[in-house]
Tab-separated table of C-alpha atoms and ligand atoms in Angstrom:
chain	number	residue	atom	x	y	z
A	1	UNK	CA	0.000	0.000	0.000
A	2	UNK	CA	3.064	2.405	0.157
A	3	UNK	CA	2.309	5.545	-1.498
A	4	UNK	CA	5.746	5.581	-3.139
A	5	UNK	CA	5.945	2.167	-4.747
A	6	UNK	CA	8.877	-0.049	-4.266
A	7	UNK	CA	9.881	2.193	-0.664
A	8	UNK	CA	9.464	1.047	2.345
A	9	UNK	CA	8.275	2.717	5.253
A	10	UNK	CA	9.206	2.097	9.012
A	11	UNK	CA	7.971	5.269	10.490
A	12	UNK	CA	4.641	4.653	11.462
A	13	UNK	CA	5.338	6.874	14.563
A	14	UNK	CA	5.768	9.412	12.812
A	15	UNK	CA	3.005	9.309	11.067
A	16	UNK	CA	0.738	7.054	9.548
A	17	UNK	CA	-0.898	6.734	5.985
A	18	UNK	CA	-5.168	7.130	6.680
A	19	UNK	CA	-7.171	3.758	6.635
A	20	UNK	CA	-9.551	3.956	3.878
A	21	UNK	CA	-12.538	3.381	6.058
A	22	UNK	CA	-11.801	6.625	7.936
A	23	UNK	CA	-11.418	8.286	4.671
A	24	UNK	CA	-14.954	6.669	3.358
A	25	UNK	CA	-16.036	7.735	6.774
A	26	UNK	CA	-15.294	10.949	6.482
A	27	UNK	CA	-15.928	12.175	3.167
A	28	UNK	CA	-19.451	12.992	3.450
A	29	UNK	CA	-18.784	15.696	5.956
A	30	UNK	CA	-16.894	17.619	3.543
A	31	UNK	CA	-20.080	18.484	0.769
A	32	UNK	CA	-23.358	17.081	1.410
A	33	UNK	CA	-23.299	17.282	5.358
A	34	UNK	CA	-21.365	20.390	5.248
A	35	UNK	CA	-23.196	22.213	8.404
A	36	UNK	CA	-21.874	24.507	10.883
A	37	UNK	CA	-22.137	22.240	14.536
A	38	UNK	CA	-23.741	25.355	16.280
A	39	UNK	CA	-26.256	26.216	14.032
A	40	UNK	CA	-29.670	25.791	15.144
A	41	UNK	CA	-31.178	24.462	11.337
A	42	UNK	CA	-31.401	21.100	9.402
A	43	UNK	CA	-27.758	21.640	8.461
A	44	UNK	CA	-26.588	22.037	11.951
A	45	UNK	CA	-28.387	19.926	13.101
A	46	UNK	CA	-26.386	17.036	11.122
A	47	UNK	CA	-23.198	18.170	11.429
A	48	UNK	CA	-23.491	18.113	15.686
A	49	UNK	CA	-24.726	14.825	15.685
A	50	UNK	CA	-22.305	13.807	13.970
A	51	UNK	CA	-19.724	15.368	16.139
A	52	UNK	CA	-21.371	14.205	19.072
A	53	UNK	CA	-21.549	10.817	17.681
A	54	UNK	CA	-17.648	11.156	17.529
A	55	UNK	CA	-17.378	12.346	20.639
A	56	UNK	CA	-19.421	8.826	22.261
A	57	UNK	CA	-17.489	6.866	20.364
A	58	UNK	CA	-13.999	7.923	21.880
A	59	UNK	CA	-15.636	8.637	25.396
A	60	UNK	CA	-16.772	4.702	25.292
A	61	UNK	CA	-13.521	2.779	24.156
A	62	UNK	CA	-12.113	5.055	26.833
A	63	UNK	CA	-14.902	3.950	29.601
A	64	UNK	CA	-15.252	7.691	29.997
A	65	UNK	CA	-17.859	10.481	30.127
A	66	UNK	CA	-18.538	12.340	26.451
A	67	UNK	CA	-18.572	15.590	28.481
A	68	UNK	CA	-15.227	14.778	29.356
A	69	UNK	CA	-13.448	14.598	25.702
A	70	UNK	CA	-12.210	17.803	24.188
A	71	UNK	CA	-11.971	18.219	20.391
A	72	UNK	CA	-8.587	19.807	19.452
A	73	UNK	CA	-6.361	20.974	16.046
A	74	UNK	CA	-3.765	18.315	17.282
A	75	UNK	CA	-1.709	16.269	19.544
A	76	UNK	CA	0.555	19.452	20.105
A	77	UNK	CA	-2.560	21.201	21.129
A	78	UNK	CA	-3.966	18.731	23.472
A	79	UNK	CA	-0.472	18.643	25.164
A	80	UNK	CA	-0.511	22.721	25.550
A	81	UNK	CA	-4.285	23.260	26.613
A	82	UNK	CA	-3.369	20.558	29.347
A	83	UNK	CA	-0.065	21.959	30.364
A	84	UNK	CA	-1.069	25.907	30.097
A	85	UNK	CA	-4.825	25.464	30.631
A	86	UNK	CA	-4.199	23.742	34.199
A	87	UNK	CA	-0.918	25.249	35.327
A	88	UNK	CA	-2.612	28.767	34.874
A	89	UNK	CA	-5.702	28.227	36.633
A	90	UNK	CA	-4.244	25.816	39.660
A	91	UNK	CA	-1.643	28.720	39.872
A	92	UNK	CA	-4.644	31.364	39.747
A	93	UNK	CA	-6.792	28.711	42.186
A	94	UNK	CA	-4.421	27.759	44.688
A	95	UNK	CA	-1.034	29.496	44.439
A	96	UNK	CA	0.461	25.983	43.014
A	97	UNK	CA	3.722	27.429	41.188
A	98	UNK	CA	5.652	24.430	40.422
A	99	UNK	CA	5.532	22.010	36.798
A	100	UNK	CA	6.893	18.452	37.207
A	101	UNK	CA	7.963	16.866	34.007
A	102	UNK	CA	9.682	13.896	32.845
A	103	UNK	CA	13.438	14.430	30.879
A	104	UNK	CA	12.106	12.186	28.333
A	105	UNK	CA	8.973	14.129	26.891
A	106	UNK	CA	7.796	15.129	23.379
A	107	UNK	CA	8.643	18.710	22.952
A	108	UNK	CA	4.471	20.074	22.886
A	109	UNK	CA	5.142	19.048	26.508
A	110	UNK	CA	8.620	19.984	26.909
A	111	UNK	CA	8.795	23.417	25.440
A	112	UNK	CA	5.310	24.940	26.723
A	113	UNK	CA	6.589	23.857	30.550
A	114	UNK	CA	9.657	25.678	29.541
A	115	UNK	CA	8.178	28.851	28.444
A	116	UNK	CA	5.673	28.321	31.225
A	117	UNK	CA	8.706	28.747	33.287
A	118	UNK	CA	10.799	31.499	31.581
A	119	UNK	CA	7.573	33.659	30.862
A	120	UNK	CA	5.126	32.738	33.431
A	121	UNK	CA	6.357	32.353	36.503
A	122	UNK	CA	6.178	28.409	37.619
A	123	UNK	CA	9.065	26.891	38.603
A	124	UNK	CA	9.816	23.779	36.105
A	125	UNK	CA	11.604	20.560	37.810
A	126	UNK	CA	12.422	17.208	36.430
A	127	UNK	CA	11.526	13.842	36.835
A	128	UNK	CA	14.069	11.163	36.965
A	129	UNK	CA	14.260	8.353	34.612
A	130	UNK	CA	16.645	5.212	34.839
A	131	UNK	CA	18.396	4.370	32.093
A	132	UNK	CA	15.979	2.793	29.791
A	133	UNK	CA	14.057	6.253	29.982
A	134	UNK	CA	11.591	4.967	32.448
A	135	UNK	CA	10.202	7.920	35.189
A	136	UNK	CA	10.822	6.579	38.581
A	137	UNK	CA	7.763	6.597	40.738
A	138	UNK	CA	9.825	6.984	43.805
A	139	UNK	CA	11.737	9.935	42.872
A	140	UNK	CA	8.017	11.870	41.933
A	141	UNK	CA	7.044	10.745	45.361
A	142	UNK	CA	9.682	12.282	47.008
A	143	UNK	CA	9.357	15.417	45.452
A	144	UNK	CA	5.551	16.012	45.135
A	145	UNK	CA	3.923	18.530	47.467
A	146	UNK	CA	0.362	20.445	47.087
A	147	UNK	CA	2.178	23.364	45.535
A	148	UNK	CA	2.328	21.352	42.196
A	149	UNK	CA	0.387	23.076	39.301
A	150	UNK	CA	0.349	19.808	36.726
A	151	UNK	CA	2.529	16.595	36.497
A	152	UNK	CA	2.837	15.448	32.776
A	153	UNK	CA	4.542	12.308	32.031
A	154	UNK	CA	4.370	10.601	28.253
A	155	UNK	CA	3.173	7.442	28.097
A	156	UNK	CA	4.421	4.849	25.759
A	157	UNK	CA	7.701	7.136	24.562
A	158	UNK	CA	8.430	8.450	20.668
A	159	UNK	CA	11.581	8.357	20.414
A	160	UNK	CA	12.780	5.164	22.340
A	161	UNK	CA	9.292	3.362	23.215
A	162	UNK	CA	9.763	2.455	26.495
A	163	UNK	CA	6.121	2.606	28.311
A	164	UNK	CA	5.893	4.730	31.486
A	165	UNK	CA	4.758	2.814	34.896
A	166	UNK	CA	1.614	6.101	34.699
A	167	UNK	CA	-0.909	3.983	36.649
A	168	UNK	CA	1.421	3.972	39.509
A	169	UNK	CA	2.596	7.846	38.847
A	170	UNK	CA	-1.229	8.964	38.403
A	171	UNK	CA	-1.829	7.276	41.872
A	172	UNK	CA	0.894	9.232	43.656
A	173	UNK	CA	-0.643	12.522	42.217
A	174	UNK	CA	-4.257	11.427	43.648
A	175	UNK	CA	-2.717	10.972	46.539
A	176	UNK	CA	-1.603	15.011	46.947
A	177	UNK	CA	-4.853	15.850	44.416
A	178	UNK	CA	-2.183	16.759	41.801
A	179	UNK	CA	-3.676	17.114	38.201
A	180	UNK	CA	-1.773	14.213	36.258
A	181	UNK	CA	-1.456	14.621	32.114
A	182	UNK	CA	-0.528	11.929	30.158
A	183	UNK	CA	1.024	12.430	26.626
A	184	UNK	CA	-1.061	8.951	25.087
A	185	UNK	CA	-0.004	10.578	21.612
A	186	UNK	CA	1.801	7.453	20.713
A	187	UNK	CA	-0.180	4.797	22.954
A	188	UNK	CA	-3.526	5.382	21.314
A	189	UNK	CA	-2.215	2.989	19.323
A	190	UNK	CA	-0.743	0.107	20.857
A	191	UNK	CA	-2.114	-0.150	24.357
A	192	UNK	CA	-5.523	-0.548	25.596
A	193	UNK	CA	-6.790	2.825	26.925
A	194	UNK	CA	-10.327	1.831	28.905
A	195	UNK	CA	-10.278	3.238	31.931
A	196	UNK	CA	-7.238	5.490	32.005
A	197	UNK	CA	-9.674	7.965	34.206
A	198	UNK	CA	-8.385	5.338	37.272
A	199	UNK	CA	-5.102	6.831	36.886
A	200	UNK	CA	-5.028	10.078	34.919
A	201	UNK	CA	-7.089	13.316	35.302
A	202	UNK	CA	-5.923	14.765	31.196
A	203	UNK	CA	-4.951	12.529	28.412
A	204	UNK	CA	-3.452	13.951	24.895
A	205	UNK	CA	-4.220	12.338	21.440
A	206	UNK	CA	-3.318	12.882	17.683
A	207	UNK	CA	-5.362	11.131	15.393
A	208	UNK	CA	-2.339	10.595	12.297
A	209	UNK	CA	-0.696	8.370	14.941
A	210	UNK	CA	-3.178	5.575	14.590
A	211	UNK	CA	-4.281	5.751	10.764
A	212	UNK	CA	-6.717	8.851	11.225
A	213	UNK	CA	-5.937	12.667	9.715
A	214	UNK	CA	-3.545	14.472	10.321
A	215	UNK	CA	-4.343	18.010	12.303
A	216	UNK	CA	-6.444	16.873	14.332
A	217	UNK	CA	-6.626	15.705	18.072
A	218	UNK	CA	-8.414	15.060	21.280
A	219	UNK	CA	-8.020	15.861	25.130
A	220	UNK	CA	-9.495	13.621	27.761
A	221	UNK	CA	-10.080	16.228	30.597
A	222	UNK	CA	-11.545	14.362	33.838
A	223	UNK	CA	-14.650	16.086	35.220
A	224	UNK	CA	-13.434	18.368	37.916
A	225	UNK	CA	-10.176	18.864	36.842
A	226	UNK	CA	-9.321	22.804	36.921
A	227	UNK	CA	-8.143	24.289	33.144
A	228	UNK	CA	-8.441	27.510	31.729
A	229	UNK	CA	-9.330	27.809	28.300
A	230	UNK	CA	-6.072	28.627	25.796
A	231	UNK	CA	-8.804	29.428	23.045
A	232	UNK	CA	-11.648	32.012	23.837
A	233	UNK	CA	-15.011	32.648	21.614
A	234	UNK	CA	-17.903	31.027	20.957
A	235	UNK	CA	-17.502	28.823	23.462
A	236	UNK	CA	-17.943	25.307	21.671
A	237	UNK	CA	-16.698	22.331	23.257
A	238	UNK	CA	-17.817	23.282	26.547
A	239	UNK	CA	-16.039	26.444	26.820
A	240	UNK	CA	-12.994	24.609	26.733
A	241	UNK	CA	-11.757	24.952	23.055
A	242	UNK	CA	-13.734	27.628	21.069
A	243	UNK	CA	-13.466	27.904	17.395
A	244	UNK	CA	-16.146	25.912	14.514
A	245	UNK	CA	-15.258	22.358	14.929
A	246	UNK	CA	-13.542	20.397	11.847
A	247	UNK	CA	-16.383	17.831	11.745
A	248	UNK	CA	-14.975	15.586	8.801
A	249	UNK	CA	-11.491	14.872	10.858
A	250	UNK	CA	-13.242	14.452	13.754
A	251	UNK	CA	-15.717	11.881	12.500
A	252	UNK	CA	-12.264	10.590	10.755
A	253	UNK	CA	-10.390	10.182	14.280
A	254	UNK	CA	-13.383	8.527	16.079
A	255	UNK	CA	-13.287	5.836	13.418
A	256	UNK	CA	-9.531	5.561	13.205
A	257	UNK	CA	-9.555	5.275	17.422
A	258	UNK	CA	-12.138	2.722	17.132
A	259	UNK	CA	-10.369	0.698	14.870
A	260	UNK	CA	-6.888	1.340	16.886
A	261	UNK	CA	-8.716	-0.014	19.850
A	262	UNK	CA	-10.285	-2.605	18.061
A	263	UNK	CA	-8.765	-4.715	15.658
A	264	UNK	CA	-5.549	-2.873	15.633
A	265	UNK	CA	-5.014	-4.495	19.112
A	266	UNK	CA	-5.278	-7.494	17.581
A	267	UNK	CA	-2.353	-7.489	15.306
A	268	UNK	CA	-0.675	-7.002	18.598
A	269	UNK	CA	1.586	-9.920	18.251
A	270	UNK	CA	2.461	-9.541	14.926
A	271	UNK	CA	3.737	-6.346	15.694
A	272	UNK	CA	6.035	-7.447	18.188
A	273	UNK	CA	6.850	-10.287	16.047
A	274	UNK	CA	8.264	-7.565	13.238
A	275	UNK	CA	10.211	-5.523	16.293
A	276	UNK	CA	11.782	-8.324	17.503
A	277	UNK	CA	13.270	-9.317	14.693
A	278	UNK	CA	14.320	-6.088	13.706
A	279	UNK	CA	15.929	-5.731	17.652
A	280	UNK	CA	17.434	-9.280	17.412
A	281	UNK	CA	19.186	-8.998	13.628
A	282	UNK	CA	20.726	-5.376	14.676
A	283	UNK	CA	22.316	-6.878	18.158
A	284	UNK	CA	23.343	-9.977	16.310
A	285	UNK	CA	24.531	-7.804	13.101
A	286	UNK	CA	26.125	-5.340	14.534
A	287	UNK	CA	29.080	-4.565	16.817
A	288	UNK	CA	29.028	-1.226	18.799
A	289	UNK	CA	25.049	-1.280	18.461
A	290	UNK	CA	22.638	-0.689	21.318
A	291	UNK	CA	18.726	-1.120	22.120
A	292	UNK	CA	17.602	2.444	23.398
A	293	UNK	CA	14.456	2.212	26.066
A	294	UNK	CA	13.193	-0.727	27.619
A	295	UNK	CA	14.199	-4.400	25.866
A	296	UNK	CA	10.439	-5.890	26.638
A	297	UNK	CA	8.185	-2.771	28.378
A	298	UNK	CA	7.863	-0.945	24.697
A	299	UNK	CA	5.813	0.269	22.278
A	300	UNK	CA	4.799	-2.677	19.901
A	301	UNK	CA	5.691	-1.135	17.089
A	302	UNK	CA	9.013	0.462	18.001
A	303	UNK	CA	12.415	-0.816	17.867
A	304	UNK	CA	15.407	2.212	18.456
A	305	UNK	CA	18.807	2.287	18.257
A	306	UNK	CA	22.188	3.954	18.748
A	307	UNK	CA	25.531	2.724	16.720
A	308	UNK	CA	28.729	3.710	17.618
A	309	UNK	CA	31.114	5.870	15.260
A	310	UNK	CA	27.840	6.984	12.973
A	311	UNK	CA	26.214	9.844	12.099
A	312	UNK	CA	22.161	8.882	12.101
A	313	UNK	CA	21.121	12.058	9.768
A	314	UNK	CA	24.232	10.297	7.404
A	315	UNK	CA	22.691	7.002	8.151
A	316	UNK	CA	18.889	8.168	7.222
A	317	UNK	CA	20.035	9.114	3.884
A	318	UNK	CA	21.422	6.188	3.097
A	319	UNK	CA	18.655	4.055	4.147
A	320	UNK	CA	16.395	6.490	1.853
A	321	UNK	CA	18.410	6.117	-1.037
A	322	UNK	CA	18.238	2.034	-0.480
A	323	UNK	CA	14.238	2.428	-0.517
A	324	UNK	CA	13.698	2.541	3.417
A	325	UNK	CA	11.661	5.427	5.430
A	326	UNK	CA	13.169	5.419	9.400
A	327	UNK	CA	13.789	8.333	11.702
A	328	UNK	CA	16.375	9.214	14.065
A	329	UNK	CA	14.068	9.590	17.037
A	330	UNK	CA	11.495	12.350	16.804
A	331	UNK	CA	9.859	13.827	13.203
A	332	UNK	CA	10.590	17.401	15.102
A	333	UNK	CA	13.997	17.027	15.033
A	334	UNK	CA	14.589	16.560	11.347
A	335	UNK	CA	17.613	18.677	10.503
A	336	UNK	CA	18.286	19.866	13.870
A	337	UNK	CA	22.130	18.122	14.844
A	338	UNK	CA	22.238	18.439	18.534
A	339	UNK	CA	21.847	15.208	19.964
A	340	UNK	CA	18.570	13.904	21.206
A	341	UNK	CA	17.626	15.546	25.347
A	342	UNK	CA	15.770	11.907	25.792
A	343	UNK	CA	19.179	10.179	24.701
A	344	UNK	CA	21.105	12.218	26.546
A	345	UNK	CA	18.630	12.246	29.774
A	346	UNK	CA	19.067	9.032	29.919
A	347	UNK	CA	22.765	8.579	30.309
A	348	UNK	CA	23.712	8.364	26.485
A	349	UNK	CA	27.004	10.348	25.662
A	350	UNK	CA	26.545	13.133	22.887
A	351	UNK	CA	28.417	11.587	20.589
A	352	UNK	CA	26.671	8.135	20.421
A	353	UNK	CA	23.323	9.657	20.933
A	354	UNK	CA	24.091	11.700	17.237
A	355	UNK	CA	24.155	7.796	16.027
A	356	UNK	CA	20.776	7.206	16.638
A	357	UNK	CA	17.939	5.300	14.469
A	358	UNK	CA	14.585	4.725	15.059
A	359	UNK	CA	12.551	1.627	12.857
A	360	UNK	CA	8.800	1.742	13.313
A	361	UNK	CA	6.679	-0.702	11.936
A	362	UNK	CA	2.684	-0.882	11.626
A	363	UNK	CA	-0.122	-2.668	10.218
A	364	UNK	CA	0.732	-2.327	6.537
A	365	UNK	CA	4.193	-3.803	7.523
A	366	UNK	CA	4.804	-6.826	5.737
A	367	UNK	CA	7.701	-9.519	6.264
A	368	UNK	CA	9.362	-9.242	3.374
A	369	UNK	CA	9.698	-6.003	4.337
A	370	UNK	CA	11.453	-6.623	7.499
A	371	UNK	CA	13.757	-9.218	6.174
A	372	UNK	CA	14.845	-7.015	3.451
A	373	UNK	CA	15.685	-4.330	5.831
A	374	UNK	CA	17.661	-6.694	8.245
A	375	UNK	CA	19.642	-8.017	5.122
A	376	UNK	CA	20.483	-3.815	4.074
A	377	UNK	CA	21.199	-2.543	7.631
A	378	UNK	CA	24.275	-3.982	8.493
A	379	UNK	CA	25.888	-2.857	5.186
A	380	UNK	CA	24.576	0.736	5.359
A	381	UNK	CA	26.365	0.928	8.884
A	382	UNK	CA	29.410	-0.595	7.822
A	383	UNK	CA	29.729	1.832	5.084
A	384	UNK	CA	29.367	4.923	6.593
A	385	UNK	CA	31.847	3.953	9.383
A	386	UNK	CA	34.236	2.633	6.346
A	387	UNK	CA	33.679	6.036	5.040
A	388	UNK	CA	34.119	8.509	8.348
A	389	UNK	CA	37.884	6.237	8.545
A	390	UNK	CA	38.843	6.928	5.464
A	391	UNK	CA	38.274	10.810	6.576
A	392	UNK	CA	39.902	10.591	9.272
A	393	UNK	CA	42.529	8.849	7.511
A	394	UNK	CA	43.771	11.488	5.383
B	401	PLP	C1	3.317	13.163	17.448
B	401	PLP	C2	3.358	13.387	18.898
B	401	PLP	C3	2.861	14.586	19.458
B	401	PLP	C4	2.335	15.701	18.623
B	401	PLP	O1	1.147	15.355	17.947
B	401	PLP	P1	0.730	16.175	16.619
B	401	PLP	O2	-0.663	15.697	16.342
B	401	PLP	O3	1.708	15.787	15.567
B	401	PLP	O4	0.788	17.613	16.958
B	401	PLP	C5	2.905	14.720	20.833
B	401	PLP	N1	3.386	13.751	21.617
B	401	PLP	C6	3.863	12.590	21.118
B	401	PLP	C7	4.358	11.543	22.050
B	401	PLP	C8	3.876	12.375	19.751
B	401	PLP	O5	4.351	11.226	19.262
């Protein structure tokens, strides 16, 4: 199904290519059911049951009140109404000043805590995470008081995998009434979700990370839970998120997280079938190679890597020019050289964290296409370290 025929693409966290049933799903919400959610006629009418309908659908494979789901522009905006929204008003509330985060987040989490801090007045500390990039509940205990704003912690990780212990982390917040986000941007797809209001008061989601549209998202917000509003109008979605609702990519991401939570589950094994192989090939393959995150407590989908004496941008290239679509970590970072803050947070020297890859399968992923990559890899490395010698060399 690749768009460009004959490439291969392992970057399905990244981004992901629309199913065709969210596309059929969708496409009648773009002419003939064209109306305007708040208006009052025939056309309205349509258009907010059909939002609505969306908005069930998520609130039930979540085990979660409708009135609770907020309809966003994206993943980066469900991160910054939950950061902004609640730090402001528990700061406005109750004096709480301070913004716990782990080392190891996305940047729509890491940057608006930072200019939450350098603009706004909270005080921004860091979680600590051992060496596979997992948060440490013990360390969050230690430092958690009342005067927290927000704790935000990412839950199955994009750049390295590794899946956070949050039902444990969410539990030490309840206990200190702490509001506790959760960055499911890259979970949505791989790990059941029902019930996440047990251990979680805010929950972020992008729909192009499980086969829906791209630019559009959702935040779980759990009744009670104190937010200001980071977009002001005409007051749609509760108040919470004004601005005319993109119905068609909202019907499209209720169908895409149905089917993520569905049979996308499924293909679990699979999945991990593909990763492992990928994992196992590159340790076997490879000298100066190592697994980044957690060997067995990861995403599915996700196998990550850093290789000693290469450059990953160098190393992407190649792979591209061979027919293969990976990543070096994060989509964000494209062209940026510093090494990787996750790498490096969790104990990864610059250097060898500038050698990083990242291989992410999904459900178009075939085996051919994973044997074929194992078979290129080793080569590609081999050459570019043959290569950065013979530099040296002269
Ligand atoms: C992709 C991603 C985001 C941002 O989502 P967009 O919809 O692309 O804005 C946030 N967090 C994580 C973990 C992601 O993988």
């Amino acid at each position: 199904m690749n768009a460009s025929l004959d490439k291969i693409y392992f970057d399905y966290a990244a981004t992901t290519p629309v199913d065709d049933r969210v596309v059929e799903a969708m496409l009648p919400y773009f002419t003939r059911q064209f109306g305007n959610p708040s208006s009052v006629h025939i056309f309205g009418q349509e258009a907010e049951a059909a939002l609505e309908g969306a908005r069930e659908t998520i609130a039930r494979l979540l085990g979660v009140s409708s009135s609770e789901i907020v309809f966003t522009g994206c993943g980066t905006e469900s991160d910054n109404l939950a950061l902004r929204g609640v730090a402001f008003e528990r700061k406005l509330r109750y004096g709480a000043d301070r913004i716990l985060i782990s080392p190891v987040e996305h940047h729509a989490v890491s940057h608006t805590a930072r200019q939450l801090a350098d603009h706004f007045g909270f005080r921004l500390e860091f979680l600590r995470v051992d060496s596979f990039g997992m948060v440490d509940p013990d360390y969050l205990q230690k430092i958690i008081d009342r005067d927290v704003a927000i704790v935000s912690v990412i839950h199955g990780n994009n750049e390295i995998g590794t899946i956070n212990p949050v039902a444990e982390l969410g539990q030490i917040c309840r206990n200190y009434q702490v509001p506790f986000h959760v960055d499911a941007v890259q979970s949505a797809a791989h790990l059941p979700l029902k019930g996440l209001e047990d251990w979680c008061d805010l929950a972020a989601f992008g729909a192009h990370k499980f086969y829906g549209p791209k630019g559009v998202g959702a935040l779980f917000i759990r009744k009670g839970t104190p937010i200001l509003p980071m977009l002001t109008g005409g007051g749609q979605e509760n108040g919470i998120r004004s601005g005319t609702q993109n119905v068609p990519y909202i019907v499209g991401m209720a169908k895409a997280f149905e089917l993520a939570q569905t049979e996308g589950l499924k293909i679990h094994a699979s999945l991990i079938q593909f990763r492992d192989r990928i994992i196992s090939s590159v340790q076997d393959n490879i000298k100066g190679s190592h697994l980044t995150g957690h060997p067995t407590l990861r995403l599915a989908n996700h196998a990550s890597f850093v290789f000693e004496g290469v450059d990953g941008n160098q190393l992407l290239i190649l792979l591209d020019a061979a027919g293969f679509a990976c990543s070096s970590g994060s989509a964000c970072k494209t062209g940026d050289p510093k090494p990787s803050e996750v790498l490096l947070a969790m104990g990864i020297s610059p250097p060898l964290a500038l050698g990083s890859l990242r291989v992410t399968v999904g459900k178009y992923t075939t085996q051919e296409d994973v044997e074929k990559f194992v078979s290129v890899l080793p080569l590609l490395v081999h050459k570019i370290r043959k290569m950065s010698l013979e530099l040296k060399g002269r």
